[in-house]
Amino acid sequence: MRARRGIGISSVAVVAVTGALVVAPVASAAPDQGRELPKVPVAQGYGGAVVSDTVQATQAGLDVLRRGGTAADAAVAVAAVLGVTDPNMAGIGGGGYFVYYDAKTRKVSTIDGRETTPAAGDKDLFINPATGQPYAFADAVTSGLSVGTPGNLAVWERALQRWGRYDLDDALQPAIRVAERGFPVTPQLRKEIEQNQPRFKQFSSTAALYLPGGAPPAVGSTLRNPDLAKTYREIARNGTRAFYGGAVGRDVANAAQNPPLASDATIVPPKGKLAIGDLRSYKTLDQAPTHVRYRNVDVYGMAPSSSGGTTVGESLNILERFDLSKAPRDQALHFYLEATKLAYADRGRYVGDPKFVNVPTAQLLSDSYAAVRACRIDPIRATPAPVAPGNPLNPGDCTPPPPSATPTSENEVHTNHFVVADARGNVVTYTNTLEQVGGSGIVVPGRGFLLNNELTDFNFTPTQGTAADPNLPAAGKRPRSSMSPTIVLKDGNPWLALGSPGGSTIITTVLQIIINRVDFGLSLPDAVAAPRATQRNTASVTAEPAFITGNPLLARYGHTFTEQAEIGAAATLEFTDRGQILAVGEPTRRNGTSAGVVHPAR
């Protein structure tokens, strides 16, 4: 019999003490006092750990762990709270990928909760029937047409079925309390709402929640979401059927089909095709993870429909042909940038939803194919991009392939990622998203959550020249994603769990952290904090300013750079040989990450 009613969030707040999160009376940092709760990016100790974007979510996960919940129980509680406190990135209006290490079986498993195309969708989903041309990307995003069938809630249910001790109604209680009581608006949340204000004001329900009085809420003010609390209660009482076919689902479908335009709206968005039948028929997929052996560790990731596992894995296989630890740092980074350039070319040509296209996953991850791709790398000169994809089914030797197609535009912008571990040794790494910051911009009226715009992750028109494009829309199809929740085992035991938001840069962020830790010998905090660069088969490398200024010799290889202030916002765990867990988030990116452990090390 499953345990019940055991994990409600306690009346506590979080304060920083000795580098970890500890509990204190709520009066010391009450949300109503308008003070932002503190964050710490690094914690170390025993008994379980959580790293997430908000203090409230991290605390909810730690409370679950303290009450004997598993990593899966805690992950669902964290995800539900993030739907309240990180609403532009996460929530039941979106989908994601859940990777789990089971300490009993010593195996890594995954759940694919990616959104699906409505049954009424087809390859011309984003072609304007009035013009015969693709919709402008911005117009497609802020519309019902971009909304795919959400998968996050189904992921939560499936994760609890497979690995939880508690039921969904218990796991939702912390989020219900945070939504009711409210939480202090952070500078990051205010910034996101402010940036989305032109979109949010177009929809009456969105403006009512996030633009009170016509403006974004002030930093430190209390943001409550009684509609979301009511929605979570309804799901807790009636189960996920309330969403996948019930009253909540009907409201979701109606909001997509008939976006709730404000009386002074200046847009006429295309209506969506999501119907109640799409919600009734939605299913998550239990999948085997991708797996590659790199140096002395085993790297497990998410298989297609995500491109994360295949692209991280192929890049690592290519890089294993070079001794990065002994190469000069500038040359090692050159190899990293060239390897991802090649892997992204293959990603664009071959990776899509495997129910609709034949994804050669095993061949993309084979050592023999990596050897052929690696020989394309000039050790002293960057190859002009875009480079052509290879042929994993018939690799041949290292002869120049035909000219490359135009690189696919990468519209995926941001996501949410967190990691959890429990005292039993179970580990979760979970990336979930609405796609753009603020998703489609549509809050479901009376329900308190934003809908995704995941379908804009499809290519609107073919991108691969004369070759078939694996990422065009089709009824029931999952759009390709870059989400890369990853678990690394050493000697058969968990060593690292990691992932990041950041759209198509997720893959390179995860890859760079692994290289920093494995090849360059950086500590995990330093590996996460190190400046980042991302090469996605584009003419120039997108990089953070500190990467550009810190690696001037890369220009000699022919690399050019486009500056971007921040890339990613990683959440990671490392399991030490002393039995401790090192929980590491971002010290500065996205205003920092909240890391905590159940029993801090002294």
XYZ file of C-alpha atoms in Angstrom:
602
model
C 0.000 0.000 0.000
C 1.331 3.409 -0.923
C 2.082 5.990 1.735
C -0.250 8.989 1.760
C -0.422 12.526 3.147
C 3.130 12.521 4.370
C 5.003 15.176 2.490
C 3.198 18.501 2.825
C 5.562 21.442 2.962
C 6.324 22.623 6.471
C 6.135 26.248 7.602
C 9.796 26.943 7.075
C 11.971 29.295 5.101
C 15.542 28.801 3.882
C 18.613 30.634 5.050
C 22.259 30.287 4.097
C 24.435 28.714 6.787
C 27.841 27.061 6.262
C 27.283 26.841 2.530
C 24.067 24.835 2.752
C 20.353 25.309 3.196
C 18.883 24.937 6.681
C 15.443 25.577 8.054
C 14.425 28.580 10.130
C 11.061 29.840 11.400
C 9.035 31.307 8.600
C 8.721 34.578 10.490
C 12.398 35.285 9.816
C 11.817 35.495 6.063
C 8.101 35.601 5.497
C 7.048 36.211 1.908
C 4.614 38.891 3.066
C 7.540 40.961 4.316
C 8.517 41.422 0.659
C 12.063 40.090 1.111
C 13.651 37.749 -1.388
C 14.687 34.469 0.182
C 18.439 33.843 -0.045
C 20.024 31.366 -2.414
C 23.256 29.399 -2.139
C 24.693 27.775 -5.271
C 26.715 25.024 -3.553
C 25.890 22.637 -0.722
C 27.526 19.432 0.481
C 26.365 16.729 2.816
C 24.360 13.546 3.227
C 20.850 12.157 3.058
C 19.851 13.560 -0.309
C 20.141 16.789 -2.260
C 18.244 19.145 -4.569
C 19.402 21.828 -6.982
C 16.686 23.926 -8.626
C 16.068 27.471 -9.811
C 14.070 28.660 -6.789
C 14.472 28.378 -3.051
C 10.837 27.358 -2.563
C 11.204 24.422 -4.969
C 14.487 23.272 -3.439
C 12.977 23.444 0.042
C 9.918 21.458 -1.057
C 12.168 18.719 -2.412
C 14.268 18.614 0.760
C 11.117 18.382 2.894
C 9.967 15.371 0.873
C 13.357 13.696 1.304
C 13.350 14.332 5.047
C 9.974 12.604 5.281
C 11.282 9.474 3.604
C 10.246 10.194 0.037
C 12.262 8.929 -2.887
C 14.079 11.035 -5.437
C 11.043 10.609 -7.702
C 8.661 11.861 -4.990
C 10.885 14.868 -4.350
C 11.290 15.574 -8.078
C 7.546 15.787 -8.615
C 7.187 18.140 -5.644
C 10.034 20.302 -6.983
C 8.534 20.381 -10.478
C 5.086 21.336 -9.188
C 6.499 24.187 -7.083
C 8.548 25.426 -10.025
C 5.256 25.670 -11.901
C 4.359 28.315 -9.310
C 7.677 30.073 -8.678
C 9.316 29.726 -12.116
C 6.130 29.983 -14.171
C 7.657 31.305 -17.399
C 9.863 28.229 -17.738
C 8.002 25.315 -16.186
C 4.642 23.888 -15.225
C 1.801 21.637 -16.303
C 1.360 23.590 -19.539
C 4.626 22.140 -20.876
C 6.573 18.909 -21.205
C 9.977 17.420 -20.562
C 12.373 14.513 -20.175
C 12.929 12.607 -16.920
C 16.081 10.495 -16.408
C 16.274 8.220 -13.359
C 18.967 6.052 -11.780
C 17.415 3.239 -9.737
C 19.731 2.173 -6.925
C 18.003 -1.220 -6.589
C 18.401 -2.274 -10.192
C 21.514 -0.131 -10.798
C 20.001 0.917 -14.119
C 19.255 4.234 -15.810
C 15.761 4.688 -17.265
C 13.996 7.589 -18.956
C 10.497 8.971 -19.468
C 9.735 10.970 -22.611
C 7.092 13.565 -21.767
C 7.598 15.708 -24.842
C 4.548 17.544 -26.200
C 2.825 16.115 -29.272
C 1.257 17.678 -32.350
C -2.567 17.706 -32.334
C -4.296 15.159 -34.547
C -5.436 18.011 -36.797
C -1.840 19.108 -37.462
C 0.243 18.233 -40.508
C 3.433 19.286 -42.304
C 1.804 22.600 -43.224
C 0.951 23.461 -39.623
C 2.852 26.744 -39.763
C 1.976 27.715 -43.330
C -0.420 30.664 -43.439
C -3.322 29.506 -45.653
C -4.000 33.080 -46.698
C -0.525 33.578 -48.171
C 0.902 30.107 -48.686
C 4.003 31.282 -46.793
C 5.255 30.344 -43.303
C 4.026 32.465 -40.432
C 6.637 34.801 -38.985
C 8.215 33.007 -36.043
C 7.068 35.598 -33.471
C 3.496 35.399 -34.768
C 3.497 31.607 -34.544
C 4.879 31.635 -30.988
C 2.286 33.978 -29.506
C -0.705 31.972 -30.646
C -2.713 28.861 -30.004
C -1.135 27.258 -33.060
C 2.160 26.748 -31.223
C 0.589 24.790 -28.344
C 1.412 21.090 -28.222
C -0.290 18.506 -26.003
C 1.396 19.048 -22.593
C 3.270 16.100 -21.094
C 4.658 17.201 -17.725
C 1.731 16.080 -15.591
C 1.786 12.654 -17.237
C 5.531 12.446 -16.507
C 4.871 13.150 -12.834
C 2.267 10.418 -12.638
C 4.463 7.890 -14.443
C 7.525 8.678 -12.305
C 5.526 8.156 -9.110
C 4.079 4.906 -10.443
C 7.522 3.528 -11.207
C 9.684 4.886 -8.402
C 7.621 6.814 -5.858
C 6.339 6.050 -2.373
C 3.622 8.674 -2.437
C 0.699 9.513 -4.660
C 0.289 12.584 -6.832
C -2.123 14.258 -4.425
C 0.591 14.233 -1.741
C 3.280 15.467 -4.106
C 1.169 18.462 -5.124
C 0.568 19.734 -1.589
C 3.764 21.839 -1.306
C 2.957 23.622 -4.566
C -0.634 24.243 -3.493
C 0.571 25.952 -0.323
C 3.126 28.101 -2.129
C 0.526 29.137 -4.718
C -1.958 30.056 -1.983
C 0.404 31.847 0.362
C 2.446 33.476 -2.353
C 6.156 34.042 -2.744
C 8.357 37.108 -3.148
C 8.890 38.289 -6.710
C 12.571 37.941 -7.576
C 14.525 40.277 -9.870
C 14.744 37.406 -12.374
C 10.981 36.828 -12.438
C 10.288 40.546 -12.735
C 12.764 40.756 -15.625
C 11.061 37.868 -17.458
C 7.616 39.404 -17.068
C 8.899 42.808 -18.096
C 10.483 41.371 -21.251
C 7.209 39.596 -22.066
C 4.945 42.535 -21.238
C 4.096 43.334 -24.897
C 2.957 39.731 -25.360
C 1.339 39.184 -21.976
C -0.893 42.245 -22.264
C -2.495 40.766 -25.399
C -4.284 38.104 -23.333
C -6.736 39.045 -20.589
C -5.956 36.050 -18.375
C -2.183 36.542 -18.632
C -2.375 40.266 -17.952
C -4.589 39.699 -14.898
C -2.025 37.341 -13.345
C 1.308 38.854 -14.333
C 0.544 42.515 -15.031
C -1.464 43.623 -11.996
C -2.512 47.224 -12.501
C -1.059 47.052 -15.988
C 2.580 46.587 -14.949
C 4.889 43.756 -13.830
C 4.804 43.140 -10.070
C 7.496 44.873 -8.045
C 10.538 42.982 -6.818
C 9.847 41.781 -3.279
C 6.074 41.966 -3.596
C 4.107 38.803 -2.937
C 2.785 36.956 -5.971
C -0.102 34.605 -5.255
C -1.755 32.283 -7.737
C -5.078 31.034 -6.317
C -6.205 29.775 -9.736
C -3.211 27.441 -9.961
C -3.769 26.296 -6.377
C -7.358 25.459 -7.342
C -6.179 23.607 -10.453
C -3.617 21.571 -8.505
C -6.318 20.725 -5.941
C -8.636 19.512 -8.665
C -5.882 17.289 -10.070
C -4.986 16.047 -6.581
C -8.630 15.147 -5.971
C -9.534 13.661 -9.360
C -6.175 12.493 -10.710
C -4.548 13.320 -14.021
C -7.811 12.516 -15.836
C -8.933 16.014 -14.778
C -6.267 17.319 -17.142
C -6.188 14.610 -19.782
C -9.844 14.747 -20.778
C -11.599 16.388 -17.827
C -12.560 19.917 -16.910
C -8.999 21.250 -16.798
C -8.278 19.714 -20.177
C -11.348 21.279 -21.719
C -10.163 24.679 -20.534
C -6.693 23.998 -21.988
C -8.090 23.039 -25.393
C -10.440 26.017 -25.442
C -7.613 28.446 -24.598
C -5.501 27.064 -27.458
C -8.368 27.125 -29.953
C -9.730 30.487 -28.815
C -6.938 32.531 -27.208
C -8.391 34.882 -24.557
C -7.613 38.193 -26.238
C -7.743 41.367 -24.180
C -10.239 44.022 -25.234
C -7.379 46.268 -26.381
C -5.320 43.499 -28.040
C -3.361 44.543 -31.099
C -2.763 41.043 -32.523
C -4.979 38.500 -34.249
C -3.147 35.240 -33.479
C -3.825 32.070 -35.459
C -6.029 29.661 -33.538
C -4.660 26.401 -32.266
C -5.624 22.876 -33.219
C -5.275 21.250 -29.775
C -8.483 19.375 -28.929
C -9.736 17.478 -25.903
C -9.177 14.236 -27.815
C -5.463 15.011 -28.065
C -5.295 15.321 -24.297
C -7.225 12.084 -23.753
C -4.900 10.145 -26.028
C -1.594 11.551 -24.702
C 0.905 8.994 -23.378
C 4.417 9.286 -22.006
C 7.032 6.911 -23.365
C 9.289 4.699 -21.271
C 12.581 4.597 -23.169
C 16.051 3.174 -22.857
C 18.657 5.906 -22.455
C 21.455 6.647 -24.856
C 24.831 5.408 -23.629
C 28.452 6.069 -24.520
C 31.665 5.182 -22.751
C 33.921 8.235 -22.426
C 37.388 7.888 -20.913
C 36.633 5.945 -17.718
C 32.970 6.876 -17.232
C 29.592 5.875 -18.688
C 27.388 8.714 -19.932
C 23.622 8.167 -20.130
C 21.262 10.615 -21.794
C 17.904 11.112 -23.435
C 17.158 9.305 -26.685
C 15.107 10.794 -29.539
C 12.735 12.638 -29.692
C 15.424 14.541 -27.804
C 18.619 15.197 -29.706
C 20.478 15.647 -26.429
C 21.700 12.107 -25.861
C 22.777 11.487 -29.443
C 24.535 14.823 -29.924
C 26.311 14.822 -26.552
C 27.255 11.178 -27.112
C 28.528 11.646 -30.666
C 30.563 14.683 -29.588
C 32.161 12.732 -26.744
C 32.958 9.808 -29.049
C 34.671 12.182 -31.462
C 36.585 13.913 -28.664
C 37.817 10.604 -27.263
C 40.144 10.464 -30.278
C 42.062 13.436 -28.830
C 43.916 13.629 -25.517
C 42.334 16.834 -24.253
C 44.042 16.635 -20.861
C 47.516 16.862 -22.427
C 46.755 19.209 -25.309
C 47.262 22.959 -24.866
C 44.006 24.406 -23.572
C 43.391 26.448 -26.715
C 43.776 23.360 -28.916
C 41.588 21.263 -26.617
C 38.849 23.888 -26.882
C 39.343 23.963 -30.663
C 38.714 20.212 -30.751
C 35.587 20.695 -28.600
C 34.180 23.364 -30.928
C 34.906 21.328 -34.062
C 33.415 18.128 -32.618
C 30.126 19.828 -31.786
C 30.049 21.446 -35.229
C 30.107 17.960 -36.784
C 27.623 16.477 -34.319
C 25.139 19.311 -34.859
C 25.290 18.751 -38.607
C 24.255 15.126 -38.022
C 21.608 16.214 -35.538
C 19.947 18.424 -38.129
C 19.950 15.749 -40.813
C 18.965 12.645 -38.862
C 17.280 13.316 -35.491
C 13.517 13.605 -35.094
C 10.651 11.683 -33.532
C 11.564 7.996 -34.098
C 7.894 7.070 -34.541
C 7.939 9.114 -37.745
C 11.522 9.002 -39.023
C 14.219 6.343 -38.970
C 16.754 7.811 -36.541
C 20.060 5.898 -36.800
C 20.774 6.256 -33.076
C 23.096 3.253 -32.735
C 25.123 4.273 -35.768
C 25.389 7.910 -34.673
C 26.795 6.689 -31.358
C 29.142 4.061 -32.769
C 32.901 4.304 -32.313
C 33.479 3.511 -35.977
C 31.389 6.467 -37.089
C 33.078 8.745 -34.546
C 36.460 7.773 -35.973
C 35.398 8.847 -39.467
C 33.954 12.120 -38.189
C 37.006 12.835 -36.023
C 39.337 12.601 -39.013
C 37.499 15.583 -40.503
C 38.929 17.821 -37.775
C 41.963 19.866 -38.762
C 44.073 20.158 -35.580
C 45.181 23.703 -36.401
C 42.328 25.214 -38.407
C 38.566 25.609 -37.983
C 36.507 24.163 -40.818
C 34.140 26.797 -42.269
C 30.560 26.222 -41.166
C 28.028 24.987 -41.902
C 29.687 21.628 -42.450
C 27.864 18.763 -44.111
C 26.397 15.837 -42.205
C 28.065 12.480 -42.482
C 26.493 9.149 -43.380
C 26.255 6.996 -40.268
C 24.767 4.081 -42.244
C 27.725 4.024 -44.631
C 30.523 6.056 -43.052
C 33.142 5.239 -45.676
C 36.481 6.889 -45.184
C 37.369 10.499 -44.599
C 36.484 11.905 -48.004
C 34.761 15.271 -48.310
C 30.949 14.860 -48.277
C 28.562 16.806 -50.525
C 27.875 20.464 -49.719
C 25.932 21.106 -46.540
C 22.361 22.278 -46.387
C 21.599 25.625 -44.814
C 21.799 25.206 -41.015
C 18.494 24.851 -39.224
C 17.433 27.896 -37.221
C 17.346 27.136 -33.515
C 14.304 28.763 -31.965
C 14.216 26.942 -28.643
C 15.218 29.564 -26.098
C 14.943 28.512 -22.478
C 13.874 25.702 -20.207
C 14.060 24.623 -16.609
C 16.351 21.948 -15.199
C 16.831 20.444 -11.751
C 18.465 17.443 -10.079
C 17.521 15.380 -7.032
C 19.117 12.513 -5.098
C 17.818 10.590 -2.090
C 19.452 8.707 0.776
C 18.837 5.380 -0.979
C 21.083 6.330 -3.879
C 18.343 7.070 -6.418
C 18.978 10.026 -8.734
C 16.754 12.220 -10.935
C 17.804 14.676 -13.606
C 14.760 16.335 -15.156
C 14.483 19.023 -17.821
C 11.040 20.498 -18.433
C 9.966 23.499 -20.427
C 7.395 25.766 -22.028
C 9.965 26.467 -24.805
C 10.189 30.284 -25.059
C 10.333 32.306 -21.857
C 6.613 32.619 -21.157
C 5.674 29.917 -23.656
C 2.838 30.923 -25.952
C 1.996 33.833 -23.642
C -1.456 32.337 -22.992
C -2.520 31.692 -19.390
C -5.439 29.271 -19.335
C -8.334 31.367 -17.951
C -9.196 30.414 -14.394
C -6.372 27.859 -14.267
C -3.287 29.950 -13.491
C -0.671 28.399 -15.815
C 0.909 29.270 -19.142
C 0.649 27.074 -22.215
C 3.724 25.999 -24.133
C 4.796 26.968 -27.626
C 6.699 23.734 -28.191
C 5.416 23.126 -31.712
C 7.602 25.980 -32.946
C 10.530 23.614 -32.299
C 9.516 21.994 -35.578
C 11.004 23.335 -38.774
C 8.306 25.347 -40.517
C 9.576 24.311 -43.971
C 12.181 21.748 -45.146
C 15.767 22.620 -44.193
C 17.873 19.744 -45.542
C 17.983 20.518 -49.233
C 17.171 17.426 -51.283
C 17.321 15.174 -48.212
C 14.301 14.469 -46.045
C 13.844 16.800 -43.093
C 13.315 14.735 -39.902
C 11.746 17.607 -37.967
C 8.659 18.704 -39.899
C 5.262 18.666 -38.121
C 2.892 15.693 -38.353
C -0.139 14.586 -36.365
C 0.955 13.063 -33.057
C 4.624 13.841 -33.683
C 6.993 15.104 -31.011
C 9.184 18.054 -32.075
C 12.926 17.571 -31.811
C 14.372 18.932 -28.589
C 17.828 19.812 -27.292
C 17.052 18.948 -23.664
C 19.882 16.828 -22.296
C 19.285 15.496 -18.765
C 22.367 13.341 -18.174
C 23.633 10.839 -15.609
C 27.296 9.788 -15.511
C 28.362 6.556 -13.810
C 31.873 5.719 -12.660
C 32.647 2.082 -11.846
C 28.929 1.390 -12.179
C 27.895 3.930 -9.552
C 26.423 7.437 -9.919
C 29.127 10.067 -10.182
C 27.496 13.066 -11.879
C 23.931 14.162 -12.628
C 23.544 17.272 -14.727
C 21.540 19.263 -17.211
C 20.739 22.825 -18.155
C 18.217 25.112 -19.771
C 19.251 27.137 -22.785
C 17.490 25.819 -25.872
C 19.879 24.464 -28.487
C 22.856 25.492 -26.293
C 21.859 22.877 -23.692
C 23.842 20.186 -25.484
C 27.089 22.136 -25.459
C 26.615 23.285 -21.862
C 26.278 19.678 -20.677
C 29.179 18.613 -22.868
C 31.415 21.436 -21.658
C 30.754 20.628 -17.990
C 31.659 16.974 -18.600
C 34.873 17.943 -20.400
C 35.751 20.486 -17.695
C 35.353 17.831 -15.006
C 36.722 14.739 -16.781
C 39.452 16.108 -19.055
C 40.494 19.392 -17.487
C 40.219 18.189 -13.871
C 38.177 21.147 -12.623
C 36.138 20.773 -9.458
C 32.415 20.582 -10.149
C 31.753 24.159 -8.910
C 34.520 25.428 -11.184
C 33.322 23.249 -14.085
C 29.856 24.779 -13.803
C 31.040 28.363 -13.325
C 33.592 28.284 -16.172
C 32.849 30.557 -19.166
C 30.905 28.832 -21.958
C 30.934 28.707 -25.722
C 28.601 26.904 -28.111
C 29.278 25.878 -31.702
C 26.113 24.577 -33.386
C 27.378 24.301 -36.971
C 27.142 28.048 -37.465
C 29.541 30.498 -39.071
C 30.605 31.930 -35.714
C 30.844 30.559 -32.186
C 28.399 31.985 -29.656
C 30.296 32.596 -26.431
C 30.143 34.380 -23.117
C 32.398 37.456 -22.885
C 34.771 35.800 -20.401
C 35.295 32.853 -22.751
C 36.241 35.172 -25.598
C 38.648 37.300 -23.556
C 40.066 34.259 -21.749
C 40.886 32.295 -24.892
C 42.433 34.758 -27.378
C 44.495 32.067 -29.116
C 41.352 30.471 -30.577
C 41.282 33.255 -33.166
C 44.476 31.782 -34.642
C 42.529 28.620 -35.487
C 40.046 30.683 -37.471
C 37.239 30.762 -34.903
C 35.121 33.901 -34.822
C 32.760 34.780 -32.002
C 29.356 36.255 -31.351
C 28.971 37.458 -27.788
C 26.096 36.334 -25.579
C 25.871 37.471 -21.969
C 24.904 34.082 -20.513
C 24.661 30.518 -21.808
C 22.656 28.016 -19.779
C 21.945 27.703 -16.082
C 23.139 24.274 -15.024
C 22.032 22.190 -12.054
C 24.390 19.371 -11.090
C 25.234 16.768 -8.464
C 28.434 14.875 -7.757
C 28.629 11.784 -5.584
C 31.960 11.711 -3.774
C 33.987 8.712 -2.684
C 33.346 9.748 0.931
C 29.630 9.091 0.583
C 28.738 12.751 0.389
C 26.697 14.573 -2.241
C 28.006 17.801 -3.706
C 25.073 19.875 -4.988
C 26.167 22.595 -7.407
C 24.209 25.245 -9.241
C 25.053 28.546 -10.856
C 26.715 31.255 -8.773
C 25.606 34.103 -11.089
C 23.849 32.942 -14.292
C 20.104 33.609 -14.182
C 20.655 35.285 -10.798
C 21.962 32.099 -9.247
C 20.630 28.656 -8.369
C 19.345 27.170 -5.113
C 21.295 24.130 -3.885
C 20.567 22.204 -0.701
C 21.254 18.930 1.107
C 19.285 17.125 3.794
C 22.184 16.891 6.286
C 24.897 19.506 5.643
C 28.507 18.445 6.116
C 30.223 20.145 9.028
